[in-house]
Amino acid sequence: MAEARVKRKSGAAGAVAPRRAWDRAGRRGRVTAGLAALTALLLVGHRAVPNTPGHLGSLLEAFLPWLGLAVVPLLTVAVLRRSVLALVAVVLPVAAWAYAFGGLFLPAGDPGPRDLVVVQHNVSDVNADPTGTARALAAEGADLIALEELVPGALPAYEKALAAKYPFHEVRGTVGIWSRHPLSGTRTVDIKPADITEGWSRGLRTVARTPHGEVAVYVAHLPSFRLGAGGLGTARRDESARLLGRALDAEATGPVIVLGDLNGTVDDRGLAPLTSRLHVSERGFAFSFPASFPLARIDQVMAREATVGRVRTLPATGSDHLPVTARVTLD
């Protein structure tokens, strides 16, 4: 009898040991599951992240697609811990990422009779080969080519290389537009932040007389943001975006196309004065900066009374940005 009692006690202890091990794994799994849920919340609820201090919200939104990479370590930990809870929870950020960005992988629509092909490129003010850059862009056969960081010394090279295919062009300050179609009504758009006192001209507006009717075209280069000890410095860019948004509110011409280095992604709340007024592409990532290892698309194609098709990048030029191109379908 004594021996039987010992066996029963031993069996009970053996049953408790796996249960304790499972409980410990469950506790570890809860931490991983919590992190997975937090990642999913950030992906779909990034607007709720406060922008102070340090513009944390804009910083998150600038690189939002890359947040999906958090799934890799989370899944690894869930597997190593053998936690069913964690494994199930990892599905949440996967689903959130697919909801936010999965549509960008869908095929683009077929070309239509009211399409315009546009190219947008920050050519860099230290580009050592402006002629080669211009020829590469012209080879795309676009209707419109928008350029930023046009410095006086390089401008003649762009004008000469693009003249044959693009007989119409306008330049204001450091931004310009080359067109296959006649341009008229060109003027400078003042998007200069109030605290900049030196000469600074980075916006223009013109009207392209296309076979499909008149289209107002804006070319803009918003101020850069800087990541420093105080966080993400976007005040100038955000102010410039608001000024451009007001100009668009006053635009009376029907379809509008906005091309430019906006120094922000379409998810960045700092560009809300533009993204709230304009359509953006729902196809393609087209990360354009930096050209050596693209992390974000800050070169944008937006439109009003028109649909922006898939945005894609073109091969690298002598710039630190990649060119982007898109097909814009007029309504």
PDB file of C-alpha atoms in Angstrom, residues 17 19-29:
ATOM      1  CA  ALA A  17       5.510  19.456 -14.083  1.00  0.00           C
ATOM      2  CA  ARG A  19       1.404  21.882 -16.576  1.00  0.00           C
ATOM      3  CA  ARG A  20       3.823  24.286 -14.926  1.00  0.00           C
ATOM      4  CA  ALA A  21       6.004  24.264 -18.025  1.00  0.00           C
ATOM      5  CA  TRP A  22       2.939  25.044 -20.148  1.00  0.00           C
ATOM      6  CA  ASP A  23       1.932  27.845 -17.766  1.00  0.00           C
ATOM      7  CA  ARG A  24       5.396  29.390 -18.026  1.00  0.00           C
ATOM      8  CA  ALA A  25       5.237  29.141 -21.816  1.00  0.00           C
ATOM      9  CA  GLY A  26       1.779  30.682 -21.695  1.00  0.00           C
ATOM     10  CA  ARG A  27       3.045  33.634 -19.694  1.00  0.00           C
ATOM     11  CA  ARG A  28       5.880  34.131 -22.139  1.00  0.00           C
ATOM     12  CA  GLY A  29       3.381  33.761 -24.965  1.00  0.00           C
TER      13      GLY A  29
END
